[in-house]
PDB file of C-alpha atoms and ligand atoms in Angstrom:
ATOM      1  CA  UNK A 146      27.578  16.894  12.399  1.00 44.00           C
ATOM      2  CA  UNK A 147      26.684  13.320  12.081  1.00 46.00           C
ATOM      3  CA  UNK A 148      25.072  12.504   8.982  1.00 55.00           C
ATOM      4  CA  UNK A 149      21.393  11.284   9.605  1.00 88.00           C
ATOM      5  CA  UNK A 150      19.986   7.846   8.668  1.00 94.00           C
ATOM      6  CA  UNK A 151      17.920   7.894   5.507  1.00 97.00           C
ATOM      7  CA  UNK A 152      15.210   5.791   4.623  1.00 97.00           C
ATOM      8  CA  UNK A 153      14.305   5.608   0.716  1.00 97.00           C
ATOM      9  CA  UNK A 154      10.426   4.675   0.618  1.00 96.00           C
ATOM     10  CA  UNK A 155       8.668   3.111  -2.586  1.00 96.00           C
ATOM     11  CA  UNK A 156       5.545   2.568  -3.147  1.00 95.00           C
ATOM     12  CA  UNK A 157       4.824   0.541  -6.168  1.00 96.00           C
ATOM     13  CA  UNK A 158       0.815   0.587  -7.109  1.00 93.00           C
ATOM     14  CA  UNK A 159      -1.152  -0.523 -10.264  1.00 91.00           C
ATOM     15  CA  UNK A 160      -0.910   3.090 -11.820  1.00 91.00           C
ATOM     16  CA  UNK A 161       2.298   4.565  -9.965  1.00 94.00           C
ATOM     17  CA  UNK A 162       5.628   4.441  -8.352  1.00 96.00           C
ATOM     18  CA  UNK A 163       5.752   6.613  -5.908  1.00 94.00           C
ATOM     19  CA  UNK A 164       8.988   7.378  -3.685  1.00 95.00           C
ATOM     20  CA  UNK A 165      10.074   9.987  -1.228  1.00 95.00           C
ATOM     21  CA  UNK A 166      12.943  10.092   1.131  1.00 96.00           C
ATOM     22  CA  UNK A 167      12.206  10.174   4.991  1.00 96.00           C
ATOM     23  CA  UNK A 168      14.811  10.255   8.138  1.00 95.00           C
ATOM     24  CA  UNK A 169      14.153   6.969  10.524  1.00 91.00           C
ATOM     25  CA  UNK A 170      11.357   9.232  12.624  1.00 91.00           C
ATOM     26  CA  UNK A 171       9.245   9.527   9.392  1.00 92.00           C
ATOM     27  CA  UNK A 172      10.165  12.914   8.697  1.00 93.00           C
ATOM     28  CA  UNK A 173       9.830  13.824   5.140  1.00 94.00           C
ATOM     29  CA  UNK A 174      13.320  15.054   3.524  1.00 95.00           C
ATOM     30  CA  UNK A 175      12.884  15.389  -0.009  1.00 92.00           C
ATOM     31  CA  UNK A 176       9.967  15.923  -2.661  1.00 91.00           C
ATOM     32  CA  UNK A 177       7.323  13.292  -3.065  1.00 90.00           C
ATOM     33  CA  UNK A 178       8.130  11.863  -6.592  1.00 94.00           C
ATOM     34  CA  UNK A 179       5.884   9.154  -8.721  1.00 95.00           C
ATOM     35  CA  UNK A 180       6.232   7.969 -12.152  1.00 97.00           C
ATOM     36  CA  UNK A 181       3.746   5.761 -14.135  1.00 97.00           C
ATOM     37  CA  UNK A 182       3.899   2.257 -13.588  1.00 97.00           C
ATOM     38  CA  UNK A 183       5.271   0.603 -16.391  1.00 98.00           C
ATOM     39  CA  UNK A 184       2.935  -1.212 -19.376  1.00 97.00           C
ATOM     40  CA  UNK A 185       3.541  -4.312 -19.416  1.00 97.00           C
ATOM     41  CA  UNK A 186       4.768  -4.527 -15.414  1.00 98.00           C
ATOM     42  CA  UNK A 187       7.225  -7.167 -15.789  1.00 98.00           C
ATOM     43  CA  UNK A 188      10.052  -7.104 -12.541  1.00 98.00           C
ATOM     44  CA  UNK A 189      12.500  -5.512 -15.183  1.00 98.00           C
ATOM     45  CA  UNK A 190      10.532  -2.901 -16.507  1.00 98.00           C
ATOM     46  CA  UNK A 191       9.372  -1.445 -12.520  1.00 98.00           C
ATOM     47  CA  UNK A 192      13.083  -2.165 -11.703  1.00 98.00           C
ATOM     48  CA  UNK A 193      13.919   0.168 -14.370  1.00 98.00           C
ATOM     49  CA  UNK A 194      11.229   3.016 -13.530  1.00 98.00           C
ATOM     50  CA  UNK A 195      12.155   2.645  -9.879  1.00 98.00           C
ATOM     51  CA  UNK A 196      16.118   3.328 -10.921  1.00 97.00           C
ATOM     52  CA  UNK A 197      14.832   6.411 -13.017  1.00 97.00           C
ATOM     53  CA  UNK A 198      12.479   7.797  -9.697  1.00 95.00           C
ATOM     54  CA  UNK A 199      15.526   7.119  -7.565  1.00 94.00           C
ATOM     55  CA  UNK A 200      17.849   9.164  -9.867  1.00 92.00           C
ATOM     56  CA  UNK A 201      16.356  12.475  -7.751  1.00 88.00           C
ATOM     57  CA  UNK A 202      17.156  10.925  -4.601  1.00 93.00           C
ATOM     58  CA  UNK A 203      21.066  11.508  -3.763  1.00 87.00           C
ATOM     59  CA  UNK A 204      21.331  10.281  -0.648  1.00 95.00           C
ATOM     60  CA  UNK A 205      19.803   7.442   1.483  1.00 97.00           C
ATOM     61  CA  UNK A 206      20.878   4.615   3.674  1.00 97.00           C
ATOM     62  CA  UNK A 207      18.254   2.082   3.783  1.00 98.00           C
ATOM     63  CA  UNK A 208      14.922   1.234   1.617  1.00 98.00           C
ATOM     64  CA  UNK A 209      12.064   0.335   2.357  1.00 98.00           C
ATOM     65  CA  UNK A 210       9.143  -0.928  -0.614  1.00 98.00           C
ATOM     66  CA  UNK A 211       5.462  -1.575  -0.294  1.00 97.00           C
ATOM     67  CA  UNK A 212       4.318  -4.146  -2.974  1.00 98.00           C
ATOM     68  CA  UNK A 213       0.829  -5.099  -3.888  1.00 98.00           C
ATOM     69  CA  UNK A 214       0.667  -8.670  -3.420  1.00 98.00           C
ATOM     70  CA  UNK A 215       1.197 -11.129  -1.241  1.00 98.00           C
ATOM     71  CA  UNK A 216       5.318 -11.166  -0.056  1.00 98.00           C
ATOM     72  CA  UNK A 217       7.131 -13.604   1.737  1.00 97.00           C
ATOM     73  CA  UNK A 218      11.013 -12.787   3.360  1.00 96.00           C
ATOM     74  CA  UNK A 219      11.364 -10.110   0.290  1.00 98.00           C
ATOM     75  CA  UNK A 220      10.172 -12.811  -1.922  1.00 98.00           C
ATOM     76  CA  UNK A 221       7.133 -12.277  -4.218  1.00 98.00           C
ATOM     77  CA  UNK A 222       4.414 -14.582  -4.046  1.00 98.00           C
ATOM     78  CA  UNK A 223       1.229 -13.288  -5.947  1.00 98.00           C
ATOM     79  CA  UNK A 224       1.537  -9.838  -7.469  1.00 98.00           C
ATOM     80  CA  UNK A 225      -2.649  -9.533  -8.630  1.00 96.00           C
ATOM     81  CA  UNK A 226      -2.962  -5.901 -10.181  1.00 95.00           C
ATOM     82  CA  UNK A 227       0.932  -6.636 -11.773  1.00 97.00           C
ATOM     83  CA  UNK A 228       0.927  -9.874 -13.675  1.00 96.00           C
ATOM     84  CA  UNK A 229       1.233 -13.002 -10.854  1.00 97.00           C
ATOM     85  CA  UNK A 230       2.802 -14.784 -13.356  1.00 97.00           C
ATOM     86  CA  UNK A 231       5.777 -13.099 -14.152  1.00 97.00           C
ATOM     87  CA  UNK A 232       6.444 -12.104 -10.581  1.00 98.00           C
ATOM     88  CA  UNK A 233       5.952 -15.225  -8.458  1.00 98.00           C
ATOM     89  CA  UNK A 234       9.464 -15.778  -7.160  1.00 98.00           C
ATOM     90  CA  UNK A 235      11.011 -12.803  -8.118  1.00 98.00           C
ATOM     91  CA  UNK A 236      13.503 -11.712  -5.095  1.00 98.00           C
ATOM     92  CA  UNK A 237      12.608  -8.063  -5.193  1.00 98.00           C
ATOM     93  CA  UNK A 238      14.294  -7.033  -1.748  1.00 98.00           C
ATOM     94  CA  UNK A 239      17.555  -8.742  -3.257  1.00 98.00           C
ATOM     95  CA  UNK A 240      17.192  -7.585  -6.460  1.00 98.00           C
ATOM     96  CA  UNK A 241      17.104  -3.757  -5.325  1.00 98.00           C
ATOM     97  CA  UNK A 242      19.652  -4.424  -2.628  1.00 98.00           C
ATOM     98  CA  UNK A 243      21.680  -4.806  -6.255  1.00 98.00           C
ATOM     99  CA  UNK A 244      20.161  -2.425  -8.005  1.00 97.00           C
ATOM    100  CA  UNK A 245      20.737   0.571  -5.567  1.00 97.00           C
ATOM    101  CA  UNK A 246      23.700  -0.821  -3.338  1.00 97.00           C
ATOM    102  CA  UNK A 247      21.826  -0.486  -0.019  1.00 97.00           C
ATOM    103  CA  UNK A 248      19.558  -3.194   2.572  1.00 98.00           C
ATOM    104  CA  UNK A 249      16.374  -3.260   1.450  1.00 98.00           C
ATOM    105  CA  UNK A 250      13.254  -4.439   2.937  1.00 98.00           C
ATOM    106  CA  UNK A 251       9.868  -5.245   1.114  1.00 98.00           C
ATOM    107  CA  UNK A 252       6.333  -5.660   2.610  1.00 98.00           C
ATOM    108  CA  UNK A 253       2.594  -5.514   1.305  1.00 98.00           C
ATOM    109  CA  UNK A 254       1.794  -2.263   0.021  1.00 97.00           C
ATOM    110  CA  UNK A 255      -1.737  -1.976   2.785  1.00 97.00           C
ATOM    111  CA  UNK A 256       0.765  -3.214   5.301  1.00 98.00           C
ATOM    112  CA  UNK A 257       3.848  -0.285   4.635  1.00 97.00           C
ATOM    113  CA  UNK A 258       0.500   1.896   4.498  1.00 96.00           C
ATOM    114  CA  UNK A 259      -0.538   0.489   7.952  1.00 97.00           C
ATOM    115  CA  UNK A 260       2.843   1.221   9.833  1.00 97.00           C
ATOM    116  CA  UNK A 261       2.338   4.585   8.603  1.00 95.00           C
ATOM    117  CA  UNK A 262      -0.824   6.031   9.308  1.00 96.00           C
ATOM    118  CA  UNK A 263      -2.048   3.622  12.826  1.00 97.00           C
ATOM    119  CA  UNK A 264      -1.722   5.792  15.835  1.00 96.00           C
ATOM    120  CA  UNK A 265      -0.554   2.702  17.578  1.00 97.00           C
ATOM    121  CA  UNK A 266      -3.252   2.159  20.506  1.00 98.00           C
ATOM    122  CA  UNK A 267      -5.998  -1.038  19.783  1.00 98.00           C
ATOM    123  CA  UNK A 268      -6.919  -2.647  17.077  1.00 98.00           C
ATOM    124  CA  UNK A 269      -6.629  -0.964  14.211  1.00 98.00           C
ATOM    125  CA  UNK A 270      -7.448  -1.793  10.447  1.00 98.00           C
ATOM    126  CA  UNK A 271      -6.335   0.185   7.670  1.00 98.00           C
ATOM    127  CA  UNK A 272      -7.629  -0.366   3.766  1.00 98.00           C
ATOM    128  CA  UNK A 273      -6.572   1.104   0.627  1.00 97.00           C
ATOM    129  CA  UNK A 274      -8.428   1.962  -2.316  1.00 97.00           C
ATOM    130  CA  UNK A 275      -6.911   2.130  -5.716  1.00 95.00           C
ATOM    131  CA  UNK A 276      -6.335  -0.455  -8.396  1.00 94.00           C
ATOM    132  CA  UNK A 277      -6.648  -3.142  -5.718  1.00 97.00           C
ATOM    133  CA  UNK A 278      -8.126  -3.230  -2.334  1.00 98.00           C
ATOM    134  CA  UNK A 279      -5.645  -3.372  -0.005  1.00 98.00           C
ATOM    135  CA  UNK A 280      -5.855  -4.194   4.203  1.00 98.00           C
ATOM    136  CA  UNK A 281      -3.554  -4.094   6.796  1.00 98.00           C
ATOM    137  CA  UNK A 282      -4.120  -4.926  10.907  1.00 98.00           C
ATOM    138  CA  UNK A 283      -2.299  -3.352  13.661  1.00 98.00           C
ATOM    139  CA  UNK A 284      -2.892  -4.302  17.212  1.00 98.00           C
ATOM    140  CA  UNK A 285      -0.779  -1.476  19.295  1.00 98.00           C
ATOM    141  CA  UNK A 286       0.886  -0.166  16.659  1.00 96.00           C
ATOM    142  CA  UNK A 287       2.238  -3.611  15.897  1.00 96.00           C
ATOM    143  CA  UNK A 288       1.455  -5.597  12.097  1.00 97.00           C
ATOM    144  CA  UNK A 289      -0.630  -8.603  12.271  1.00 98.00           C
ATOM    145  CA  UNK A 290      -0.436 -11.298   9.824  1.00 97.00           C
ATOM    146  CA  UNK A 291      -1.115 -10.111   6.457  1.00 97.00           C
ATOM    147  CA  UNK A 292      -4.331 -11.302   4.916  1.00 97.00           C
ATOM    148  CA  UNK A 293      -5.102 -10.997   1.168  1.00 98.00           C
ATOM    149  CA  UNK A 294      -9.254  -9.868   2.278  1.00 98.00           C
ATOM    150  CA  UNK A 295      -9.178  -9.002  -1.830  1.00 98.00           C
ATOM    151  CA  UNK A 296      -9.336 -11.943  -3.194  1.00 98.00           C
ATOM    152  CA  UNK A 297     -11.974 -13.256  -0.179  1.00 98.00           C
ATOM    153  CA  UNK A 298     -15.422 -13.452  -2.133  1.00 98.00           C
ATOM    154  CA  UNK A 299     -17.832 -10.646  -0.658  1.00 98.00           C
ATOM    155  CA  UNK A 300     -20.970 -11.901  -2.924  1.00 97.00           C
ATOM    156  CA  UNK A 301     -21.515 -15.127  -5.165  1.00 97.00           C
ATOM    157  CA  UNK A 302     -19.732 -13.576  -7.901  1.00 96.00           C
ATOM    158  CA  UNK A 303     -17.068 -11.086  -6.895  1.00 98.00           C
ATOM    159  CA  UNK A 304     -14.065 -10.394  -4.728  1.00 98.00           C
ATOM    160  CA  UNK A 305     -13.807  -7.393  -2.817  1.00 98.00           C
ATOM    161  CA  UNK A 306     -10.866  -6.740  -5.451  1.00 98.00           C
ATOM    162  CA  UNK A 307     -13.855  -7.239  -8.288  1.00 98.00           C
ATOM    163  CA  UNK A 308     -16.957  -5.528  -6.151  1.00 98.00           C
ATOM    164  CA  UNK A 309     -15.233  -1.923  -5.071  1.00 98.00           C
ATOM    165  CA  UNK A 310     -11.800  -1.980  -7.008  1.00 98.00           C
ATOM    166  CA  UNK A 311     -10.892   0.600  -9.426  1.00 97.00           C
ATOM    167  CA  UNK A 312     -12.335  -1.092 -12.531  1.00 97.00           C
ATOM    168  CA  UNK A 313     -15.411  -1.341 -10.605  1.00 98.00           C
ATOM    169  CA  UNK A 314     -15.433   2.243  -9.747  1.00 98.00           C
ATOM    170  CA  UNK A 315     -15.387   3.201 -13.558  1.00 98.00           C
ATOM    171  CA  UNK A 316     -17.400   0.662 -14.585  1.00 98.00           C
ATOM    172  CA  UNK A 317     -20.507   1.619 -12.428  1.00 98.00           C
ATOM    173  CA  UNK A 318     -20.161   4.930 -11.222  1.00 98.00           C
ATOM    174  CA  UNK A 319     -19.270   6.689  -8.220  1.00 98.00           C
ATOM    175  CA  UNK A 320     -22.974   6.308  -6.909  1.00 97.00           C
ATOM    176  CA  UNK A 321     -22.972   2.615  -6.921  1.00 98.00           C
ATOM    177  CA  UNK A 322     -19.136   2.162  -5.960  1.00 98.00           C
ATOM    178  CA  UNK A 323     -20.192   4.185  -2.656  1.00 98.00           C
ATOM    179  CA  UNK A 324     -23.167   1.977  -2.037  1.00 98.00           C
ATOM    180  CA  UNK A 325     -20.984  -1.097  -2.357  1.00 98.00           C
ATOM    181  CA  UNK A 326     -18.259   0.319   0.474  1.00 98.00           C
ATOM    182  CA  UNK A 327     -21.429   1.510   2.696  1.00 98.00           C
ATOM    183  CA  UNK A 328     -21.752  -2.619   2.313  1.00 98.00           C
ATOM    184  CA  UNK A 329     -18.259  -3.518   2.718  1.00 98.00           C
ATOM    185  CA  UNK A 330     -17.970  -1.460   5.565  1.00 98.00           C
ATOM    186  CA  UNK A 331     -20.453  -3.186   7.634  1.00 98.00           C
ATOM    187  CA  UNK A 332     -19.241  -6.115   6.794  1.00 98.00           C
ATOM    188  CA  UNK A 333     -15.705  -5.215   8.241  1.00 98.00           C
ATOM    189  CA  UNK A 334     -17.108  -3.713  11.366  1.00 98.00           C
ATOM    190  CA  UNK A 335     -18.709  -6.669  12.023  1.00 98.00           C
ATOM    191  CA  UNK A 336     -16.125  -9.050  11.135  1.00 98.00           C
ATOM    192  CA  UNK A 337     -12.837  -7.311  12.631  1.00 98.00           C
ATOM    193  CA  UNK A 338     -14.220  -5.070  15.204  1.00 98.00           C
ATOM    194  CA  UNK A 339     -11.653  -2.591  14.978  1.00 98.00           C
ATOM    195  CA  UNK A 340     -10.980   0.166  16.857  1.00 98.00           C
ATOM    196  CA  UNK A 341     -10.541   2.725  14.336  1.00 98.00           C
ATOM    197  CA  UNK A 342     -10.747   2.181  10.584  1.00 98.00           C
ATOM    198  CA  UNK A 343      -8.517   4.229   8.445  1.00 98.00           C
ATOM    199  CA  UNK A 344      -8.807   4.436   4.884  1.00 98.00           C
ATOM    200  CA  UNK A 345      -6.839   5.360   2.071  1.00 96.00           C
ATOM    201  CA  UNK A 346      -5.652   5.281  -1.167  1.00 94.00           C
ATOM    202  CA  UNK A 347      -6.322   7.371  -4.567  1.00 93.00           C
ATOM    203  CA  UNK A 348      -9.862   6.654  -4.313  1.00 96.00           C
ATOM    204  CA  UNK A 349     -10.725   6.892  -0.989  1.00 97.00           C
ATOM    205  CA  UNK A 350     -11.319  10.977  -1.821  1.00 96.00           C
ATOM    206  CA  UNK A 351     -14.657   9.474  -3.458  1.00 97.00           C
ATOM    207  CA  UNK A 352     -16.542   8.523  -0.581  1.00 98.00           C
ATOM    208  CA  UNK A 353     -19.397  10.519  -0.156  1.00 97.00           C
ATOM    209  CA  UNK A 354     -20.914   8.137   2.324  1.00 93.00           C
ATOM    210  CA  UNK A 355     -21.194   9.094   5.779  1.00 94.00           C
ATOM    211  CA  UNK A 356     -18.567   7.404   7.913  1.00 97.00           C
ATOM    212  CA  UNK A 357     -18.645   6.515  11.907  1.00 98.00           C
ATOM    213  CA  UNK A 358     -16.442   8.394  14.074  1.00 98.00           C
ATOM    214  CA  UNK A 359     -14.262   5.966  14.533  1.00 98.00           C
ATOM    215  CA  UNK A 360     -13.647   5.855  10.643  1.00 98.00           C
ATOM    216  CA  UNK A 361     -10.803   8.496   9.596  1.00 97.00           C
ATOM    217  CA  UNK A 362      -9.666   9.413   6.178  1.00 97.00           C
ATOM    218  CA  UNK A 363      -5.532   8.916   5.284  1.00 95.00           C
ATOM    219  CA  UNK A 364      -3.853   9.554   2.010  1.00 88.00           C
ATOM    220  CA  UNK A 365      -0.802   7.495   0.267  1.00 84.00           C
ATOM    221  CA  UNK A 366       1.502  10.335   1.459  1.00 84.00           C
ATOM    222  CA  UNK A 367       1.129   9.550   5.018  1.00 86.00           C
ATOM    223  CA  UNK A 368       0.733   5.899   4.294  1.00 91.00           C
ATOM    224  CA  UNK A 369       4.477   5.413   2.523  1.00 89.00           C
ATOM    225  CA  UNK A 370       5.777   7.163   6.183  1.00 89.00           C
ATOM    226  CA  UNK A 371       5.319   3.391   7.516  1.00 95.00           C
ATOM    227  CA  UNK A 372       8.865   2.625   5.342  1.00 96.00           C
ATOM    228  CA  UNK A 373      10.704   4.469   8.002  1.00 95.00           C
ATOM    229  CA  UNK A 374       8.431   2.166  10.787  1.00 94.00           C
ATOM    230  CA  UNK A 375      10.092  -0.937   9.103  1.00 94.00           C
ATOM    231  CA  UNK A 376      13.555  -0.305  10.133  1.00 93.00           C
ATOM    232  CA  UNK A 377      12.718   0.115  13.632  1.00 86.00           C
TER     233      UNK A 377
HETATM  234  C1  BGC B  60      -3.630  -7.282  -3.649  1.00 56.95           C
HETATM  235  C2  BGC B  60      -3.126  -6.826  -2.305  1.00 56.95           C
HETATM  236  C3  BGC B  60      -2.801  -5.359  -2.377  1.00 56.95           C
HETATM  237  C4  BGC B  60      -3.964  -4.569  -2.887  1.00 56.95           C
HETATM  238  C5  BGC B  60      -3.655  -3.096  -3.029  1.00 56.95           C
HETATM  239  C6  BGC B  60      -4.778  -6.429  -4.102  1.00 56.95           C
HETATM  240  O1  BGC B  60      -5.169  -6.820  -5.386  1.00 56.95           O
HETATM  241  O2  BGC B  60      -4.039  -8.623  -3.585  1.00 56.95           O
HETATM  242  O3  BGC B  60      -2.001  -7.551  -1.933  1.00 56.95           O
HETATM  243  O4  BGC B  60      -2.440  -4.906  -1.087  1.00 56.95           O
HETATM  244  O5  BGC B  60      -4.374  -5.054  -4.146  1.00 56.95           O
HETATM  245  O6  BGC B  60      -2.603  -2.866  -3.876  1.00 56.95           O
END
């Protein structure tokens, strides 16, 4: 039998490094595997923890990453949540083409996210919440132009990044966090007008506010699925 094409997926997040191995229909082949990210996140040091998480992973054809920050033709521009300054510039989708031997193709983590949970009809928006706030817009199924929304100021004194991310979550509660993204949320149904609004992420399990029908949950297991999306 012909051996099947496999696509290695990574997510790389403020907290983890998350990979799993899917065939090009997004079909899940092997265990979902995530490490810590590395203290301090310097380009070597995730390099090194996403050679360890591979180590599980015999066999794959193609790889697919989704980075949080802003990248440019596998180049890193602005990595926020990871140190900007010791990423800008860094060639990531070249430097794991090396590292691991096989094409490799990087994209913003929300977007990688996006590809894999938008049903592919309208305009969709997808946004993650975790260390960062991540978004991602899809108009049939295809990725618009990726806009960093988390570092767009949503009050005099904070970013969205600042108002609802993760240090804001611990910092004020779950009760106020919630009453922030019942905010945020109008203000990106107003805004983008989306069809549906998908949201995910390790915090998005927090939301206790009510959401309109056309708001759906997603987790980061479904999200990493858009890796196999990229090679199409
Ligand atoms: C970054 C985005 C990223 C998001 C989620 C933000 O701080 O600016 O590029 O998608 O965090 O990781």
């Amino acid at each position: 039998m012909a051996s099947k094409e496999r696509i290695l997926c990574i997510d790389i997040g403020g907290s983890r490094v998350k990979a799993m191995v899917l065939d090009k229909e997004g079909k899940q082949l092997e265990e979902y595997r995530k490490l810590d990210t590395p203290q301090p996140s310097t380009p070597e040091n995730v390099l090194k923890t996403i050679k360890a998480l591979t180590q599980h992973f015999k066999i794959y054809h193609k790889i697919s990453v989704g980075f949080p920050g802003y990248v440019k033709k596998g180049v890193v521009i602005t990595a926020p949540n990871l140190g900007t300054a010791q990423w800008t510039g860094t060639n990531l989708a070249a430097s794991l083409k090396t590292l691991l031997g096989k094409p490799c193709r990087v994209v913003n983590d929300a977007d990688l996210q996006g590809l894999g949970i938008a049903g592919g009809k309208g305009l969709e928006m997808i946004i993650t919440l975790g260390t960062g706030f991540g978004t991602a817009l899809l108009e049939d199924g295809k990725l618009l132009p990726h806009l960093e929304l988390a570092h767009h100021p949503v009050t005099k004194l904070y970013t969205y990044d600042m108002y609802i991310g993760e240090k804001a979550l611990i910092k004020y509660g779950a009760k106020r966090w919630n009453k922030r993204m019942v905010k945020v949320i109008a203000i990106l149904k107003t805004v983008f007008n989306y069809d549906r609004l998908y949201i995910s992420g390790g915090n998005a399990k927090k939301l206790t506010c009510k959401l309109d029908d056309n708001i759906a949950l997603a987790n980061n297991q479904d999200g990493i699925k858009g890796g196999a999306r990229l090679w199409r």
